[in-house]
Coordinates of C-alpha atoms and ligand atoms in Angstrom, one line a residue:
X3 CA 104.9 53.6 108.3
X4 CA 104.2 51.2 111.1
X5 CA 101.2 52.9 113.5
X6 CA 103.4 52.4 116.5
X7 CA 106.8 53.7 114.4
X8 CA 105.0 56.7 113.5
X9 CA 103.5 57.3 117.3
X10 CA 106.9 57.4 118.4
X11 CA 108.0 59.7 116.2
X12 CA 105.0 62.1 116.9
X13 CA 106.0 61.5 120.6
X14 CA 109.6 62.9 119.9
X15 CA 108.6 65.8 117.6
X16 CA 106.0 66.8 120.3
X17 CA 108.0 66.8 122.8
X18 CA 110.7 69.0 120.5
X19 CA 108.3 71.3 119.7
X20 CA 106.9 72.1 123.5
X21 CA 110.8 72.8 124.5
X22 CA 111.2 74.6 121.6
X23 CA 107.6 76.6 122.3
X24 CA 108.9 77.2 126.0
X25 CA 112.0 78.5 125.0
X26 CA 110.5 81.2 122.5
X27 CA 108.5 81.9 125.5
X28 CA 111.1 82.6 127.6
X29 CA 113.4 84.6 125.4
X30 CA 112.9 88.1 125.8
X31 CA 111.2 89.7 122.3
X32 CA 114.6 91.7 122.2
X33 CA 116.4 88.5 121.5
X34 CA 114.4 86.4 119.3
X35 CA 115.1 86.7 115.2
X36 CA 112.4 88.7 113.9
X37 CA 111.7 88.3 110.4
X38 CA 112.1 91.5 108.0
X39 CA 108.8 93.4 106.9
X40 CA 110.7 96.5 105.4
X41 CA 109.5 96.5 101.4
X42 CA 106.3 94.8 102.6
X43 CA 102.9 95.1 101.7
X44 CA 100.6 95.5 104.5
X45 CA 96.9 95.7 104.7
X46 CA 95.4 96.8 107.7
X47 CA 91.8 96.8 108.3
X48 CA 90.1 98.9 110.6
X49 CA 93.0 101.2 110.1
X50 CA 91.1 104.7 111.2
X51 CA 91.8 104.5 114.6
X52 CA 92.6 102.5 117.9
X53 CA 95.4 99.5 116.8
X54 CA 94.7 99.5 113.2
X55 CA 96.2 103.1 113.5
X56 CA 99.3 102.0 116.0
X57 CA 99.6 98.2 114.0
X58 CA 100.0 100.8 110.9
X59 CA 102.6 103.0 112.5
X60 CA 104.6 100.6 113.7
X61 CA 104.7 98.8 110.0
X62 CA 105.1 102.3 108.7
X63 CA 108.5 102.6 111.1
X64 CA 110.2 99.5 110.0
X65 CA 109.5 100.0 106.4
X66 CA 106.6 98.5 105.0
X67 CA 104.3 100.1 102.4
X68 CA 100.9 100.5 104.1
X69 CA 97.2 99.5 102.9
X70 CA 94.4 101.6 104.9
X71 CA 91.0 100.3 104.8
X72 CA 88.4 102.1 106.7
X73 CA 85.2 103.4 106.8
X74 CA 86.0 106.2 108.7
X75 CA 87.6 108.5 106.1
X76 CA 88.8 111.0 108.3
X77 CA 90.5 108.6 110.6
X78 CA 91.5 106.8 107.7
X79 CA 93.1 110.0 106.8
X80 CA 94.2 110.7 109.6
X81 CA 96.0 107.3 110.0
X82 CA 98.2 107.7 106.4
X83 CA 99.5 111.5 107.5
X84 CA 101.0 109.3 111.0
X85 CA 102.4 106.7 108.4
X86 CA 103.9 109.5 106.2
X87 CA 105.9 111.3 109.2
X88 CA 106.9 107.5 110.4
X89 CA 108.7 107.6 106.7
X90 CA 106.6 105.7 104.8
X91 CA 104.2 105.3 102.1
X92 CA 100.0 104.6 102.7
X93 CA 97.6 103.9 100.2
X94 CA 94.0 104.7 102.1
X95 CA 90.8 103.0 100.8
X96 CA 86.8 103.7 101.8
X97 CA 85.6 100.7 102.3
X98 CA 82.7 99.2 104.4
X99 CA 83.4 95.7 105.9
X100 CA 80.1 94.7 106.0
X101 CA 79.6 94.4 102.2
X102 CA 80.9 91.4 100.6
X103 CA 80.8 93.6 97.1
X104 CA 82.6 96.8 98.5
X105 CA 85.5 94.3 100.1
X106 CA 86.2 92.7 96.2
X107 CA 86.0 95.8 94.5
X108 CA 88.4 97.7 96.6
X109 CA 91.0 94.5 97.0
X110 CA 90.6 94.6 93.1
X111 CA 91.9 98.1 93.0
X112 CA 94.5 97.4 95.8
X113 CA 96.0 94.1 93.3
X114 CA 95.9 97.0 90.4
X115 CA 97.5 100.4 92.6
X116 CA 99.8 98.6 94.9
X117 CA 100.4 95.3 93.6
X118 CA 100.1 91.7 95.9
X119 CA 99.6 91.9 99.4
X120 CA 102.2 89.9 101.9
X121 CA 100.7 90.4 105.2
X122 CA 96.6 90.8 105.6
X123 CA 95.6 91.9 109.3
X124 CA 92.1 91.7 110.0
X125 CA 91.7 93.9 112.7
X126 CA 88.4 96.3 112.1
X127 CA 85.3 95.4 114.5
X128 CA 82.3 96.6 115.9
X129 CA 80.4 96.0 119.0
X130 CA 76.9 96.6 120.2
X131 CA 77.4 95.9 124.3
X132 CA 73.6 94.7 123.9
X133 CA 72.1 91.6 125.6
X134 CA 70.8 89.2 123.2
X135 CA 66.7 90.4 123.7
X136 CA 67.4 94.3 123.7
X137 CA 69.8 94.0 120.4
X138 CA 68.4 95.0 117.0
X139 CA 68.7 91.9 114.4
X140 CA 70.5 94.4 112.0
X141 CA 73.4 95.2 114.6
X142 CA 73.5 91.9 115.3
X143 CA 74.5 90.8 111.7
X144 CA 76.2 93.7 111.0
X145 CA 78.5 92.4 114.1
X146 CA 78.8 89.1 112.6
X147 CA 79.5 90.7 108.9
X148 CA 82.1 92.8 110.0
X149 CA 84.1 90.9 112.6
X150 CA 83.7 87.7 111.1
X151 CA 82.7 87.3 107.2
X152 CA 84.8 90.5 106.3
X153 CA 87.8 88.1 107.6
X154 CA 86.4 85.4 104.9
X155 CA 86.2 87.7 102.1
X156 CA 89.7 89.4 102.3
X157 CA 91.3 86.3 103.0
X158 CA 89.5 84.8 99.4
X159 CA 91.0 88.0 98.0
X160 CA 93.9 88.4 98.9
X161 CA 95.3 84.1 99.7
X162 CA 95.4 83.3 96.5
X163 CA 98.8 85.7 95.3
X164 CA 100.0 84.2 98.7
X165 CA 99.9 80.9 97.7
X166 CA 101.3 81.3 94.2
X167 CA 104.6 83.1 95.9
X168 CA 104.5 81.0 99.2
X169 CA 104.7 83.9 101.2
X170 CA 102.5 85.6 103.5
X171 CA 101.1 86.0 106.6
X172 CA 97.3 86.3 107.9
X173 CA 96.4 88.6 111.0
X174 CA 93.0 87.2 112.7
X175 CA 92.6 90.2 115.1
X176 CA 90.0 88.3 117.5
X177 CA 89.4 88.6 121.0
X178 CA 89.5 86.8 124.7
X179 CA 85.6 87.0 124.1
X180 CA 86.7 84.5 121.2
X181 CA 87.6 82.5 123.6
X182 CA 85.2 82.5 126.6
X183 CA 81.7 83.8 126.6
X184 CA 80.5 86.8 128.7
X185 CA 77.0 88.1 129.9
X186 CA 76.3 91.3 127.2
X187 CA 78.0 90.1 124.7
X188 CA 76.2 87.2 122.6
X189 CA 77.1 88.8 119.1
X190 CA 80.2 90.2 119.6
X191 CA 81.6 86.9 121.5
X192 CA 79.8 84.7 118.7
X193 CA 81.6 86.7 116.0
X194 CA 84.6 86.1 117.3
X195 CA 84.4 82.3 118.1
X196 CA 83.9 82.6 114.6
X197 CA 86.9 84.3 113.9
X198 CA 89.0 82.0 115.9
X199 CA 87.4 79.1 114.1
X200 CA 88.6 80.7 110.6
X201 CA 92.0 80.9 112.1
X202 CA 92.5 77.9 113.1
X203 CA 91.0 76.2 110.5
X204 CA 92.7 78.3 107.9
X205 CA 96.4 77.7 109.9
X206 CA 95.5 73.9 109.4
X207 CA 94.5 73.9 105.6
X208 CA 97.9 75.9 104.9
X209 CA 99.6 73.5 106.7
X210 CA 98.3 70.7 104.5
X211 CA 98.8 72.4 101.7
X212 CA 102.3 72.3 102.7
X213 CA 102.4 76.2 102.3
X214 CA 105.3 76.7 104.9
X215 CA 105.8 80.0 103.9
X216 CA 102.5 81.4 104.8
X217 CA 102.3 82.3 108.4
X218 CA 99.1 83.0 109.9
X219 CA 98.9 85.0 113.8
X220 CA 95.7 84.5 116.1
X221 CA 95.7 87.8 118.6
X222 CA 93.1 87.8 121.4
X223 CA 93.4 90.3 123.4
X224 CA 91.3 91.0 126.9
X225 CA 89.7 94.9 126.7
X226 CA 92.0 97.8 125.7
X227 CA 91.9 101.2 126.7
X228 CA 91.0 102.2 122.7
X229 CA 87.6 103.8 123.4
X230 CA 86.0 101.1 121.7
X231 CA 85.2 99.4 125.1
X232 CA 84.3 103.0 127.3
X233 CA 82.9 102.1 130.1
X234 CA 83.9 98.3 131.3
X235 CA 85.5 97.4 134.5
X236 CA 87.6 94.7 135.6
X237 CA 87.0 93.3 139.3
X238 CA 90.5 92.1 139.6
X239 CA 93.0 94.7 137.6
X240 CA 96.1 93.1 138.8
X241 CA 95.1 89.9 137.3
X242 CA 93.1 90.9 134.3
X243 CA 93.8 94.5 133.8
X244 CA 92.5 96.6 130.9
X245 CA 95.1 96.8 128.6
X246 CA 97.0 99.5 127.3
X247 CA 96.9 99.9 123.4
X248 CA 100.3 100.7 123.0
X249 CA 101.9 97.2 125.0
X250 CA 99.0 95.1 123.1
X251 CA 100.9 96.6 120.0
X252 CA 104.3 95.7 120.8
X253 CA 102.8 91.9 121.5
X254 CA 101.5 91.7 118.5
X255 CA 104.3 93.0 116.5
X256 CA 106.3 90.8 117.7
X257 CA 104.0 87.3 117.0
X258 CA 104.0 89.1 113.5
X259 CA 107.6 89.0 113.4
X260 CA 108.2 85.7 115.2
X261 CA 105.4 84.3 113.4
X262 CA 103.6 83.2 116.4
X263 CA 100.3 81.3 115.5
X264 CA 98.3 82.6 119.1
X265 CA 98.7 85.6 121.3
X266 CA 96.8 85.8 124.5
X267 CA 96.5 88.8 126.5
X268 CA 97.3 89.1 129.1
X269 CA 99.3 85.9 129.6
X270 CA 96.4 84.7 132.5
X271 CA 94.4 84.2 129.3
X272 CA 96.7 80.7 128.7
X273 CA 95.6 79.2 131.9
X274 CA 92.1 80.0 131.6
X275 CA 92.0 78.6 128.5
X276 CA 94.0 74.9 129.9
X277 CA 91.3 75.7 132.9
X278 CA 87.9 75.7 130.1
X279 CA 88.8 72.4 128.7
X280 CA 89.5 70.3 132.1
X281 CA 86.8 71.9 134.9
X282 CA 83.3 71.0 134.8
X283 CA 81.1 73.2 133.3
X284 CA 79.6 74.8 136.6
X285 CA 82.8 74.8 138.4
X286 CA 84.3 77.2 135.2
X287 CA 80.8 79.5 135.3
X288 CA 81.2 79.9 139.1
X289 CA 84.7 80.9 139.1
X290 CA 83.6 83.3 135.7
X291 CA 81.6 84.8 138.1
X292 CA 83.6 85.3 141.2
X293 CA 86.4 86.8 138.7
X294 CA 83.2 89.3 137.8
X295 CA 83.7 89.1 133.9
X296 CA 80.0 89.0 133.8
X297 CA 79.6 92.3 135.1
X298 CA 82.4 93.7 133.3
X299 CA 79.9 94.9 130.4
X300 CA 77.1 96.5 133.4
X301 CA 78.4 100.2 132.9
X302 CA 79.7 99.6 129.0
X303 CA 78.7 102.9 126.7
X304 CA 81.2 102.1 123.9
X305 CA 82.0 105.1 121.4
X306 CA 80.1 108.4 121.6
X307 CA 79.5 108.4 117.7
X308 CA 78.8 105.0 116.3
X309 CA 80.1 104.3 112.3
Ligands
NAD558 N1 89.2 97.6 122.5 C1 89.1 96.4 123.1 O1 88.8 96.3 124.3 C2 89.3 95.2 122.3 C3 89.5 94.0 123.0 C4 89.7 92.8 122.3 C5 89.7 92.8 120.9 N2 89.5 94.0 120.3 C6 89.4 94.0 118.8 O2 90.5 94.7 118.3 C7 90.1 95.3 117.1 C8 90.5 96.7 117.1 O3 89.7 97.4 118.1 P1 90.0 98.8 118.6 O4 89.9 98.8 120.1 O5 91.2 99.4 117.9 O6 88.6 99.5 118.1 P2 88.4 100.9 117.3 O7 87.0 101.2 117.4 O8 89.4 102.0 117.8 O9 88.8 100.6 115.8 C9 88.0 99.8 115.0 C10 88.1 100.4 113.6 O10 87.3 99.6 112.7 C11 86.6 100.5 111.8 N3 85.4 99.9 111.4 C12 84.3 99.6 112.1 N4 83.3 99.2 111.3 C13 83.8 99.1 110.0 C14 83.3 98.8 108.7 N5 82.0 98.4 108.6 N6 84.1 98.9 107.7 C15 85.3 99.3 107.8 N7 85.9 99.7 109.0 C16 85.1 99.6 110.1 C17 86.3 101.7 112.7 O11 86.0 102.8 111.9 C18 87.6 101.8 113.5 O12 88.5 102.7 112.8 C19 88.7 95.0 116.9 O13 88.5 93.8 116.0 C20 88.2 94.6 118.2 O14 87.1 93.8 118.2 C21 89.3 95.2 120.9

């Protein structure tokens, strides 16, 4: 097709797609088609507590068959009894993340107990809260094993049956600290630049593939009241609050169902990310600090116990 033909086109179909995108956006989640998980496979990692635990329940209410990996094998525990009294059905699985080996072995015995996975969220992660001098090299990778490389290795294990059927959908549990970088944070924020990068770029090689049927959802959340994050403050609350783990949920369910590629939260998130890419460099780090996100971690103590 002629350059200038095809331009045109792209210039339509963009445009299409923005209305389209502001519609959706518009729509309250109570009226938008939602696509049915019931009969579904889900794995969820990270499943032993916080919204692996929640993500599960809420699967477990409309009907899918659950997957619970975990290392915590209590909470893990724990997380299948909630499933069972929500009326459904949970396979639970020790496994550690941070191994590449442990991650094949058990997706090996998921494929031969429960059969094909058709939707993978990627939720588990781990965070230190140390600055970049005072944190231990082994915490560090263990940060980047877990929330990153643990996202490669499922994915490698579990894409494959989804491409054969066409069908799927891939959960990147990330983070707003995937997006911008914060004082106190340099492993956990590089892990998950990392795990927006394998989103995006794995969203893009499906789409060449031509593998419409494979959905893939990018959630990136500011903190949540989980526990995981004890400690933080927020200068401004009205504007970036901490957020609840039960309204984080619902967003989340429904980009799962709606099969929306990036969720932001909260919404503020969208504008600071427009903001990043236009706004010198200085201007951006003087308004980071004025908002106070690089104090937010000054008082962090995370979990009591650490896994
Ligand atoms: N809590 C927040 O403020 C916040 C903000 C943005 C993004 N997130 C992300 O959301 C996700 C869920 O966080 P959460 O708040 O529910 O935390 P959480 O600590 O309640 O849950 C994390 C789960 O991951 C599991 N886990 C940790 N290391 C593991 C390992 N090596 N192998 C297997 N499982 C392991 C833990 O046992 C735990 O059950 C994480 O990826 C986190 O980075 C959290």
């Amino acid at each position: 097709m002629n350059v200038l033909l095809e331009l045109l086109v792209v210039i339509f179909k963009v445009i299409g797609l923005w209305l389209l995108a502001v519609i959706k956006a518009l729509v309250p989640s109570r009226f938008q088609s939602k696509k049915d998980v019931s009969d579904q496979v889900v794995l969820v990692t990270g499943a032993g507590s916080g919204i692996g635990r929640l993500l599960s329940v809420r699967f477990a209410r409309l009907g899918s068959r659950l997957v619970l990996w975990d290392i915590d094998e209590l909470g893990n525990q724990q997380t299948s009894e909630l499933v069972r009294s929500a009326g459904s059905e949970a396979s639970i699985y020790t496994v550690d993340l941070s191994k590449r080996t442990d991650i094949y072995r058990a997706a090996d015995r998921v494929k031969q107990d429960v059969g094909d996975v058709d939707i993978l969220v990627n939720n588990a992660g781990i965070v230190t809260g140390k600055k970049l001098l005072d944190c231990p090299d082994e915490l560090m990778q263990k940060t980047v094993d877990v929330n990153c490389c643990a996202h490669f290795w499922t994915t490698k294990a579990f894409l494959p049956a989804m491409i054969s059927r066409n069908h799927g959908h891939i959960v990147t549990v990330a983070s707003g600290a995937g997006l911008f970088g914060l004082s106190g944070l340099c492993d956990y924020c590089a892990s998950k630049f990392a795990a927006v990068g394998f989103d995006e770029t794995l969203r893009n090689e499906l789409g060449k593939q031509g593998k419409t049927g494979i959905h893939t959802t990018l959630v990136c959340p500011y903190y949540i009241n989980t526990g995981m994050f004890a400690g933080v403050h927020t200068r401004f609350p009205l504007l970036l609050p901490i957020l609840e783990p039960e309204e984080v949920v619902d967003r989340i369910m429904n980009g799962i169902q709606t099969n929306q590629a990036m969720l932001l939260m909260p919404r503020i998130l969208y504008l600071f990310l427009i903001l990043k890419g236009m706004i010198p460099v200085t201007v951006y780090d003087t308004l980071s600090n004025f908002f106070g996100v690089n104090d937010t971690m000054d008082a962090f103590v995370g979990r009591a116990k650490s896994k």
